[in-house]
mmCIF file of N, CA and C in Angstrom:
data_model
loop_
_atom_site.group_PDB
_atom_site.id
_atom_site.type_symbol
_atom_site.label_atom_id
_atom_site.label_comp_id
_atom_site.label_asym_id
_atom_site.label_seq_id
_atom_site.Cartn_x
_atom_site.Cartn_y
_atom_site.Cartn_z
ATOM 1 N N MET A 62 -102.511 -70.830 167.313
ATOM 2 C CA MET A 62 -102.420 -69.756 166.513
ATOM 3 C C MET A 62 -101.184 -68.883 166.668
ATOM 4 N N ASP A 63 -100.337 -68.996 165.432
ATOM 5 C CA ASP A 63 -98.873 -68.020 165.249
ATOM 6 C C ASP A 63 -98.972 -66.631 165.182
ATOM 7 N N LEU A 64 -98.748 -65.731 165.835
ATOM 8 C CA LEU A 64 -98.844 -64.378 165.421
ATOM 9 C C LEU A 64 -98.224 -63.772 164.524
ATOM 10 N N ILE A 65 -96.779 -64.283 163.900
ATOM 11 C CA ILE A 65 -96.104 -64.339 163.214
ATOM 12 C C ILE A 65 -95.599 -65.929 162.838
ATOM 13 N N SER A 66 -95.448 -65.710 161.072
ATOM 14 C CA SER A 66 -95.110 -66.885 160.754
ATOM 15 C C SER A 66 -93.522 -67.186 160.956
ATOM 16 N N PRO A 67 -92.978 -68.676 160.715
ATOM 17 C CA PRO A 67 -92.048 -68.828 161.485
ATOM 18 C C PRO A 67 -90.988 -68.740 160.080
ATOM 19 N N THR A 68 -91.439 -67.755 158.738
ATOM 20 C CA THR A 68 -90.932 -68.105 158.022
ATOM 21 C C THR A 68 -90.139 -66.352 158.057
ATOM 22 N N ILE A 69 -91.002 -65.550 158.004
ATOM 23 C CA ILE A 69 -90.882 -64.471 158.803
ATOM 24 C C ILE A 69 -89.623 -64.331 160.044
ATOM 25 N N THR A 70 -89.753 -65.231 161.115
ATOM 26 C CA THR A 70 -88.983 -65.306 162.189
ATOM 27 C C THR A 70 -87.939 -65.467 161.864
ATOM 28 N N ASN A 71 -87.623 -66.657 161.044
ATOM 29 C CA ASN A 71 -86.155 -67.107 160.485
ATOM 30 C C ASN A 71 -85.367 -65.803 159.446
ATOM 31 N N LEU A 72 -86.636 -64.948 159.190
ATOM 32 C CA LEU A 72 -85.637 -63.914 158.136
ATOM 33 C C LEU A 72 -85.124 -62.669 159.045
ATOM 34 N N ILE A 73 -85.893 -62.521 160.439
ATOM 35 C CA ILE A 73 -85.542 -61.587 161.088
ATOM 36 C C ILE A 73 -84.424 -61.930 161.585
ATOM 37 N N ILE A 74 -84.339 -63.497 162.002
ATOM 38 C CA ILE A 74 -83.027 -63.727 162.824
ATOM 39 C C ILE A 74 -81.797 -63.709 161.544
ATOM 40 N N PHE A 75 -81.921 -63.784 160.382
ATOM 41 C CA PHE A 75 -81.124 -64.272 159.353
ATOM 42 C C PHE A 75 -80.571 -62.505 159.393
ATOM 43 N N VAL A 76 -81.490 -61.786 159.007
ATOM 44 C CA VAL A 76 -81.341 -60.413 158.949
ATOM 45 C C VAL A 76 -80.246 -59.863 160.089
ATOM 46 N N LEU A 77 -80.425 -59.922 161.423
ATOM 47 C CA LEU A 77 -79.816 -59.727 162.602
ATOM 48 C C LEU A 77 -78.566 -59.894 162.709
ATOM 49 N N ALA A 78 -78.332 -61.650 162.134
ATOM 50 C CA ALA A 78 -77.251 -62.002 162.244
ATOM 51 C C ALA A 78 -76.420 -61.794 161.484
ATOM 52 N N ILE A 79 -76.556 -61.254 160.149
ATOM 53 C CA ILE A 79 -76.239 -60.485 159.168
ATOM 54 C C ILE A 79 -75.820 -58.970 159.530
ATOM 55 N N TYR A 80 -76.230 -57.932 160.592
ATOM 56 C CA TYR A 80 -76.039 -56.713 160.807
ATOM 57 C C TYR A 80 -75.189 -57.048 162.439
ATOM 58 N N VAL A 81 -75.307 -58.241 162.571
ATOM 59 C CA VAL A 81 -74.268 -58.102 164.061
ATOM 60 C C VAL A 81 -73.038 -58.549 163.674
ATOM 61 N N GLY A 82 -73.170 -59.422 162.485
ATOM 62 C CA GLY A 82 -71.609 -60.276 162.123
ATOM 63 C C GLY A 82 -70.743 -59.066 161.359
ATOM 64 N N TYR A 83 -71.493 -58.258 160.828
ATOM 65 C CA TYR A 83 -71.023 -56.858 159.985
ATOM 66 C C TYR A 83 -70.280 -56.087 161.078
ATOM 67 N N HIS A 84 -71.016 -55.865 162.438
ATOM 68 C CA HIS A 84 -70.386 -55.047 163.267
ATOM 69 C C HIS A 84 -69.092 -55.989 164.172
ATOM 70 N N VAL A 85 -69.425 -57.172 164.054
ATOM 71 C CA VAL A 85 -68.561 -57.982 164.962
ATOM 72 C C VAL A 85 -67.025 -57.965 163.972
ATOM 73 N N VAL A 86 -67.378 -57.953 162.801
ATOM 74 C CA VAL A 86 -66.273 -58.130 161.936
ATOM 75 C C VAL A 86 -65.232 -57.065 161.609
ATOM 76 N N TRP A 87 -66.146 -55.834 161.489
ATOM 77 C CA TRP A 87 -65.141 -54.586 160.822
ATOM 78 C C TRP A 87 -64.725 -54.214 162.146
ATOM 79 N N THR A 88 -65.419 -54.519 163.296
ATOM 80 C CA THR A 88 -64.562 -53.533 164.698
ATOM 81 C C THR A 88 -63.475 -54.602 164.878
ATOM 82 N N VAL A 89 -62.929 -55.489 164.208
ATOM 83 C CA VAL A 89 -61.992 -56.369 164.987
ATOM 84 C C VAL A 89 -60.256 -55.798 164.419
ATOM 85 N N THR A 90 -59.541 -55.520 165.447
ATOM 86 C CA THR A 90 -58.143 -54.660 165.211
ATOM 87 C C THR A 90 -57.310 -55.839 163.866
ATOM 88 N N PRO A 91 -56.577 -54.990 163.615
ATOM 89 C CA PRO A 91 -55.554 -55.902 162.681
ATOM 90 C C PRO A 91 -54.768 -57.080 163.685
ATOM 91 N N ALA A 92 -54.314 -56.750 164.825
ATOM 92 C CA ALA A 92 -53.385 -57.668 165.874
ATOM 93 C C ALA A 92 -54.425 -58.868 166.193
ATOM 94 N N LEU A 93 -56.065 -58.550 166.262
ATOM 95 C CA LEU A 93 -56.421 -59.992 166.106
ATOM 96 C C LEU A 93 -57.288 -60.529 165.058
ATOM 97 N N HIS A 94 -56.736 -60.632 163.822
ATOM 98 C CA HIS A 94 -57.003 -60.985 162.724
ATOM 99 C C HIS A 94 -56.623 -62.490 162.256
ATOM 100 N N THR A 95 -54.901 -62.352 162.664
ATOM 101 C CA THR A 95 -54.354 -63.532 162.233
ATOM 102 C C THR A 95 -54.987 -64.588 163.433
ATOM 103 N N PRO A 96 -54.775 -64.507 164.626
ATOM 104 C CA PRO A 96 -56.313 -65.630 165.559
ATOM 105 C C PRO A 96 -57.230 -65.877 165.137
ATOM 106 N N LEU A 97 -58.093 -65.108 164.700
ATOM 107 C CA LEU A 97 -59.433 -64.947 164.206
ATOM 108 C C LEU A 97 -59.201 -65.959 162.740
ATOM 109 N N MET A 98 -58.145 -65.679 162.441
ATOM 110 C CA MET A 98 -58.152 -66.662 160.672
ATOM 111 C C MET A 98 -57.928 -68.199 161.109
ATOM 112 N N ALA A 99 -56.843 -68.330 162.037
ATOM 113 C CA ALA A 99 -56.450 -69.774 162.548
ATOM 114 C C ALA A 99 -57.861 -70.259 163.124
ATOM 115 N N VAL A 100 -58.903 -69.593 163.848
ATOM 116 C CA VAL A 100 -60.027 -70.116 164.348
ATOM 117 C C VAL A 100 -61.042 -70.654 162.901
ATOM 118 N N THR A 101 -60.556 -69.978 162.136
ATOM 119 C CA THR A 101 -61.511 -70.252 160.986
ATOM 120 C C THR A 101 -61.076 -71.165 160.401
ATOM 121 N N ASN A 102 -59.647 -71.143 160.230
ATOM 122 C CA ASN A 102 -59.267 -72.200 159.349
ATOM 123 C C ASN A 102 -59.871 -73.767 159.914
ATOM 124 N N ALA A 103 -59.310 -73.706 161.418
ATOM 125 C CA ALA A 103 -60.185 -74.600 162.304
ATOM 126 C C ALA A 103 -61.077 -75.391 162.157
ATOM 127 N N ILE A 104 -61.960 -74.368 161.814
ATOM 128 C CA ILE A 104 -63.677 -74.577 161.400
ATOM 129 C C ILE A 104 -63.534 -75.212 160.287
ATOM 130 N N SER A 105 -63.469 -74.666 159.228
ATOM 131 C CA SER A 105 -63.195 -75.049 158.068
ATOM 132 C C SER A 105 -62.741 -77.043 157.888
ATOM 133 N N SER A 106 -62.061 -76.813 158.774
ATOM 134 C CA SER A 106 -61.080 -78.461 158.739
ATOM 135 C C SER A 106 -62.099 -79.642 158.977
ATOM 136 N N VAL A 107 -62.852 -78.965 159.985
ATOM 137 C CA VAL A 107 -63.990 -80.018 160.669
ATOM 138 C C VAL A 107 -64.981 -80.053 159.402
ATOM 139 N N ILE A 108 -65.254 -78.935 158.900
ATOM 140 C CA ILE A 108 -66.480 -78.913 157.960
ATOM 141 C C ILE A 108 -65.623 -80.007 156.619
ATOM 142 N N ILE A 109 -64.941 -79.903 156.358
ATOM 143 C CA ILE A 109 -64.141 -81.061 155.131
ATOM 144 C C ILE A 109 -64.316 -82.064 155.533
ATOM 145 N N VAL A 110 -63.823 -82.631 157.081
ATOM 146 C CA VAL A 110 -63.961 -83.853 157.217
ATOM 147 C C VAL A 110 -65.688 -84.661 156.913
ATOM 148 N N GLY A 111 -66.545 -83.517 157.414
ATOM 149 C CA GLY A 111 -68.013 -83.928 157.295
ATOM 150 C C GLY A 111 -68.181 -83.917 155.351
ATOM 151 N N ALA A 112 -67.653 -83.014 154.855
ATOM 152 C CA ALA A 112 -67.963 -83.189 153.159
ATOM 153 C C ALA A 112 -67.300 -84.317 153.136
ATOM 154 N N LEU A 113 -66.140 -84.952 153.297
ATOM 155 C CA LEU A 113 -65.669 -86.194 152.966
ATOM 156 C C LEU A 113 -66.299 -87.343 152.867
ATOM 157 N N LEU A 114 -67.390 -87.009 154.314
ATOM 158 C CA LEU A 114 -67.796 -88.162 154.967
ATOM 159 C C LEU A 114 -69.488 -88.580 154.041
ATOM 160 N N ALA A 115 -69.564 -87.370 153.287
ATOM 161 C CA ALA A 115 -70.633 -87.402 152.541
ATOM 162 C C ALA A 115 -70.267 -87.232 151.388
ATOM 163 N N ALA A 116 -68.971 -87.386 150.726
ATOM 164 C CA ALA A 116 -68.945 -87.887 149.417
ATOM 165 C C ALA A 116 -68.577 -88.796 149.064
ATOM 166 N N ALA A 117 -68.127 -89.297 150.233
ATOM 167 C CA ALA A 117 -68.026 -91.034 150.520
ATOM 168 C C ALA A 117 -69.396 -92.027 150.341
ATOM 169 N N ALA A 118 -70.705 -91.312 150.873
ATOM 170 C CA ALA A 118 -71.555 -91.855 150.841
ATOM 171 C C ALA A 118 -72.054 -93.013 150.335
ATOM 172 N N HIS A 119 -72.846 -93.935 150.833
ATOM 173 C CA HIS A 119 -72.940 -95.402 149.744
ATOM 174 C C HIS A 119 -74.785 -95.292 149.681
ATOM 175 N N GLY A 120 -75.128 -94.751 150.921
ATOM 176 C CA GLY A 120 -76.765 -95.250 151.215
ATOM 177 C C GLY A 120 -77.168 -95.825 151.824
ATOM 178 N N ALA A 121 -78.406 -95.818 152.542
ATOM 179 C CA ALA A 121 -79.052 -97.359 153.124
ATOM 180 C C ALA A 121 -79.343 -98.227 151.893
ATOM 181 N N GLY A 122 -78.793 -99.795 152.401
ATOM 182 C CA GLY A 122 -79.261 -100.618 151.639
ATOM 183 C C GLY A 122 -78.597 -100.770 150.393
ATOM 184 N N ALA A 123 -77.749 -99.776 149.928
ATOM 185 C CA ALA A 123 -77.031 -99.759 148.160
ATOM 186 C C ALA A 123 -76.326 -100.862 148.331
ATOM 187 N N ASP A 124 -76.119 -101.403 147.443
ATOM 188 C CA ASP A 124 -75.546 -102.588 146.931
ATOM 189 C C ASP A 124 -73.851 -102.393 146.928
ATOM 190 N N LEU A 125 -73.169 -102.571 148.027
ATOM 191 C CA LEU A 125 -71.861 -102.479 147.920
ATOM 192 C C LEU A 125 -71.129 -103.685 147.060
ATOM 193 N N SER A 126 -71.478 -104.142 146.598
ATOM 194 C CA SER A 126 -70.436 -105.007 145.780
ATOM 195 C C SER A 126 -70.175 -104.572 144.203
ATOM 196 N N GLY A 127 -71.211 -103.515 144.006
ATOM 197 C CA GLY A 127 -70.439 -102.836 142.643
ATOM 198 C C GLY A 127 -71.873 -103.446 141.740
ATOM 199 N N GLY A 128 -72.410 -104.465 141.705
ATOM 200 C CA GLY A 128 -73.217 -105.011 140.719
ATOM 201 C C GLY A 128 -74.494 -103.929 140.525
ATOM 202 N N GLY A 129 -75.282 -103.449 141.375
ATOM 203 C CA GLY A 129 -76.292 -102.889 141.766
ATOM 204 C C GLY A 129 -76.084 -101.567 141.067
ATOM 205 N N ALA A 130 -77.484 -100.664 140.812
ATOM 206 C CA ALA A 130 -77.416 -99.334 140.658
ATOM 207 C C ALA A 130 -77.715 -98.193 141.698
ATOM 208 N N THR A 131 -76.929 -97.173 141.894
ATOM 209 C CA THR A 131 -76.665 -96.268 142.809
ATOM 210 C C THR A 131 -77.973 -95.286 142.680
ATOM 211 N N PRO A 132 -78.505 -95.611 143.854
ATOM 212 C CA PRO A 132 -79.966 -94.498 143.809
ATOM 213 C C PRO A 132 -79.502 -93.046 143.545
ATOM 214 N N ALA A 133 -80.647 -92.363 142.895
ATOM 215 C CA ALA A 133 -80.073 -90.675 142.548
ATOM 216 C C ALA A 133 -79.759 -90.153 143.885
ATOM 217 N N ASN A 134 -80.533 -90.046 144.759
ATOM 218 C CA ASN A 134 -80.213 -89.829 146.303
ATOM 219 C C ASN A 134 -78.617 -89.524 146.556
ATOM 220 N N VAL A 135 -78.257 -90.813 146.516
ATOM 221 C CA VAL A 135 -76.790 -91.152 147.205
ATOM 222 C C VAL A 135 -75.987 -90.010 145.922
ATOM 223 N N TRP A 136 -76.340 -90.283 144.604
ATOM 224 C CA TRP A 136 -75.675 -89.249 143.967
ATOM 225 C C TRP A 136 -75.657 -88.103 144.092
ATOM 226 N N ILE A 137 -76.640 -87.300 144.611
ATOM 227 C CA ILE A 137 -76.488 -85.998 144.887
ATOM 228 C C ILE A 137 -76.353 -85.788 146.700
ATOM 229 N N SER A 138 -75.873 -86.544 147.154
ATOM 230 C CA SER A 138 -75.188 -86.567 148.505
ATOM 231 C C SER A 138 -73.827 -86.209 148.198
ATOM 232 N N LYS A 139 -73.360 -87.799 147.262
ATOM 233 C CA LYS A 139 -71.928 -87.246 146.644
ATOM 234 C C LYS A 139 -71.613 -86.235 145.764
ATOM 235 N N GLY A 140 -72.202 -85.606 145.413
ATOM 236 C CA GLY A 140 -72.013 -84.540 143.934
ATOM 237 C C GLY A 140 -72.160 -83.174 145.743
ATOM 238 N N ALA A 141 -72.922 -83.014 146.629
ATOM 239 C CA ALA A 141 -72.789 -81.880 147.619
ATOM 240 C C ALA A 141 -72.249 -82.114 148.760
ATOM 241 N N GLY A 142 -71.552 -83.202 148.854
ATOM 242 C CA GLY A 142 -70.176 -83.641 149.598
ATOM 243 C C GLY A 142 -68.881 -83.343 149.140
ATOM 244 N N ALA A 143 -69.031 -83.539 147.347
ATOM 245 C CA ALA A 143 -67.984 -82.661 146.661
ATOM 246 C C ALA A 143 -67.713 -81.388 146.748
ATOM 247 N N LEU A 144 -68.813 -81.052 146.544
ATOM 248 C CA LEU A 144 -68.387 -79.601 146.391
ATOM 249 C C LEU A 144 -68.761 -78.806 147.851
ATOM 250 N N ALA A 145 -68.990 -79.091 148.625
ATOM 251 C CA ALA A 145 -68.515 -78.546 149.855
ATOM 252 C C ALA A 145 -67.086 -79.130 150.576
ATOM 253 N N ALA A 146 -66.567 -80.115 150.144
ATOM 254 C CA ALA A 146 -65.319 -79.999 150.396
ATOM 255 C C ALA A 146 -64.563 -79.298 149.553
ATOM 256 N N ALA A 147 -64.756 -78.826 148.379
ATOM 257 C CA ALA A 147 -64.063 -77.880 147.285
ATOM 258 C C ALA A 147 -64.067 -76.581 147.936
ATOM 259 N N PHE A 148 -65.379 -76.418 148.406
ATOM 260 C CA PHE A 148 -65.517 -75.336 149.316
ATOM 261 C C PHE A 148 -64.585 -74.740 150.168
ATOM 262 N N ALA A 149 -64.968 -75.753 151.683
ATOM 263 C CA ALA A 149 -63.830 -75.816 152.339
ATOM 264 C C ALA A 149 -62.668 -75.766 152.291
ATOM 265 N N ALA A 150 -61.524 -76.140 150.846
ATOM 266 C CA ALA A 150 -60.692 -76.199 151.146
ATOM 267 C C ALA A 150 -60.411 -74.997 150.600
ATOM 268 N N VAL A 151 -60.946 -74.444 149.263
ATOM 269 C CA VAL A 151 -60.564 -72.758 149.108
ATOM 270 C C VAL A 151 -60.512 -72.064 150.313
ATOM 271 N N ASN A 152 -61.545 -72.163 151.240
ATOM 272 C CA ASN A 152 -61.588 -71.668 152.655
ATOM 273 C C ASN A 152 -60.382 -71.592 153.446
ATOM 274 N N ILE A 153 -59.979 -72.909 153.373
ATOM 275 C CA ILE A 153 -58.871 -72.920 154.061
ATOM 276 C C ILE A 153 -57.529 -72.635 153.515
ATOM 277 N N PHE A 154 -57.188 -72.864 152.384
ATOM 278 C CA PHE A 154 -56.275 -72.442 151.856
ATOM 279 C C PHE A 154 -56.110 -71.147 151.280
ATOM 280 N N GLY A 155 -57.091 -70.279 151.237
ATOM 281 C CA GLY A 155 -57.118 -69.059 151.059
ATOM 282 C C GLY A 155 -57.311 -68.362 152.903
ATOM 283 N N GLY A 156 -57.693 -68.619 153.524
ATOM 284 C CA GLY A 156 -57.129 -68.651 154.981
ATOM 285 C C GLY A 156 -55.358 -68.424 155.002
ATOM 286 N N PHE A 157 -54.995 -69.799 155.144
ATOM 287 C CA PHE A 157 -53.446 -69.273 155.241
ATOM 288 C C PHE A 157 -52.943 -68.502 154.486
ATOM 289 N N LEU A 158 -53.212 -68.089 153.232
ATOM 290 C CA LEU A 158 -52.429 -67.491 152.489
ATOM 291 C C LEU A 158 -52.724 -65.939 153.002
ATOM 292 N N VAL A 159 -54.389 -65.421 153.330
ATOM 293 C CA VAL A 159 -54.108 -64.291 154.064
ATOM 294 C C VAL A 159 -53.575 -64.160 155.463
ATOM 295 N N THR A 160 -53.308 -65.379 156.246
ATOM 296 C CA THR A 160 -52.631 -65.360 157.748
ATOM 297 C C THR A 160 -51.054 -64.626 157.376
ATOM 298 N N GLN A 161 -50.942 -65.567 156.075
ATOM 299 C CA GLN A 161 -49.323 -65.563 155.845
ATOM 300 C C GLN A 161 -49.349 -64.147 155.423
ATOM 301 N N ARG A 162 -49.910 -62.892 154.429
ATOM 302 C CA ARG A 162 -49.700 -62.233 154.452
ATOM 303 C C ARG A 162 -50.079 -61.072 155.926
ATOM 304 N N MET A 163 -50.591 -61.633 156.440
ATOM 305 C CA MET A 163 -50.921 -60.395 157.486
ATOM 306 C C MET A 163 -49.818 -60.587 158.837
ATOM 307 N N LEU A 164 -48.961 -62.009 158.418
ATOM 308 C CA LEU A 164 -47.887 -61.761 159.737
ATOM 309 C C LEU A 164 -46.658 -60.935 158.708
ATOM 310 N N ALA A 165 -46.944 -61.391 157.417
ATOM 311 C CA ALA A 165 -45.643 -60.430 156.620
ATOM 312 C C ALA A 165 -45.894 -59.010 156.841
ATOM 313 N N MET A 166 -46.554 -58.363 156.973
ATOM 314 C CA MET A 166 -47.097 -57.106 157.514
ATOM 315 C C MET A 166 -46.097 -56.549 158.821
ATOM 316 N N TYR A 167 -46.240 -57.361 159.567
ATOM 317 C CA TYR A 167 -45.346 -57.353 160.931
ATOM 318 C C TYR A 167 -43.857 -57.350 160.890
ATOM 319 N N LYS A 168 -43.419 -58.155 160.074
ATOM 320 C CA LYS A 168 -41.688 -58.089 159.814
ATOM 321 C C LYS A 168 -41.240 -57.021 159.556
ATOM 322 N N LYS A 169 -39.752 -56.785 159.771
ATOM 323 C CA LYS A 169 -39.318 -55.972 159.567
ATOM 324 C C LYS A 169 -38.609 -56.133 158.500
ATOM 325 N N LYS A 170 -38.818 -54.700 157.702
ATOM 326 C CA LYS A 170 -37.984 -54.583 156.558
ATOM 327 C C LYS A 170 -36.503 -54.390 156.247
ATOM 328 N N GLU A 171 -35.832 -55.154 155.952
ATOM 329 C CA GLU A 171 -34.447 -55.080 155.373
ATOM 330 C C GLU A 171 -34.103 -53.963 154.538
ATOM 331 N N PRO A 172 -33.130 -53.537 154.923
ATOM 332 C CA PRO A 172 -32.507 -51.943 153.980
ATOM 333 C C PRO A 172 -32.246 -52.731 152.709
ATOM 334 N N ALA A 173 -32.448 -51.923 152.004
ATOM 335 C CA ALA A 173 -31.732 -52.271 150.440
ATOM 336 C C ALA A 173 -30.215 -52.366 149.818
ATOM 337 N N LYS A 174 -30.066 -53.225 149.337
ATOM 338 C CA LYS A 174 -28.424 -53.459 149.292
ATOM 339 C C LYS A 174 -28.306 -53.268 147.822
ATOM 340 N N GLY A 175 -27.091 -52.298 147.954
ATOM 341 C CA GLY A 175 -26.323 -51.762 146.725
ATOM 342 C C GLY A 175 -26.668 -50.541 146.903
ATOM 343 N N LYS A 176 -27.581 -50.192 147.526
ATOM 344 C CA LYS A 176 -28.090 -48.356 147.175
ATOM 345 C C LYS A 176 -27.277 -47.699 148.445
ATOM 346 N N SER A 177 -26.190 -46.573 148.349
ATOM 347 C CA SER A 177 -25.541 -46.132 148.908
ATOM 348 C C SER A 177 -26.616 -44.742 149.390
ATOM 349 N N GLY A 178 -26.512 -44.164 150.778
ATOM 350 C CA GLY A 178 -26.980 -42.963 150.905
ATOM 351 C C GLY A 178 -26.509 -41.763 150.654
ATOM 352 N N HIS A 179 -25.286 -41.939 150.648
ATOM 353 C CA HIS A 179 -23.769 -40.950 150.359
ATOM 354 C C HIS A 179 -23.545 -40.319 149.200
#
């Protein structure tokens, strides 16, 4: 006999993960932000490979000659894979934009040309 249902256990783990994740992310110094974004982009690139594999699903026993009907679960897999690939692509490109913006903050600003201080 379980004292706590598995749903409650999973909910507790989910809430604790949100709490710990919040505190971990907000305590990161700006100097570490760029390396963390690079790791996030690497993880998303692995996710996009899996999403593309799911989007190219044929299904077990499907007729690959093109003459047979494709089962509904294959279309669901293709749709979910395409959606996952789109979300991962947005995450990757957004990560590159944020990384580029963070790196631009550390560049020295050139003095404005044409303005005289005298």
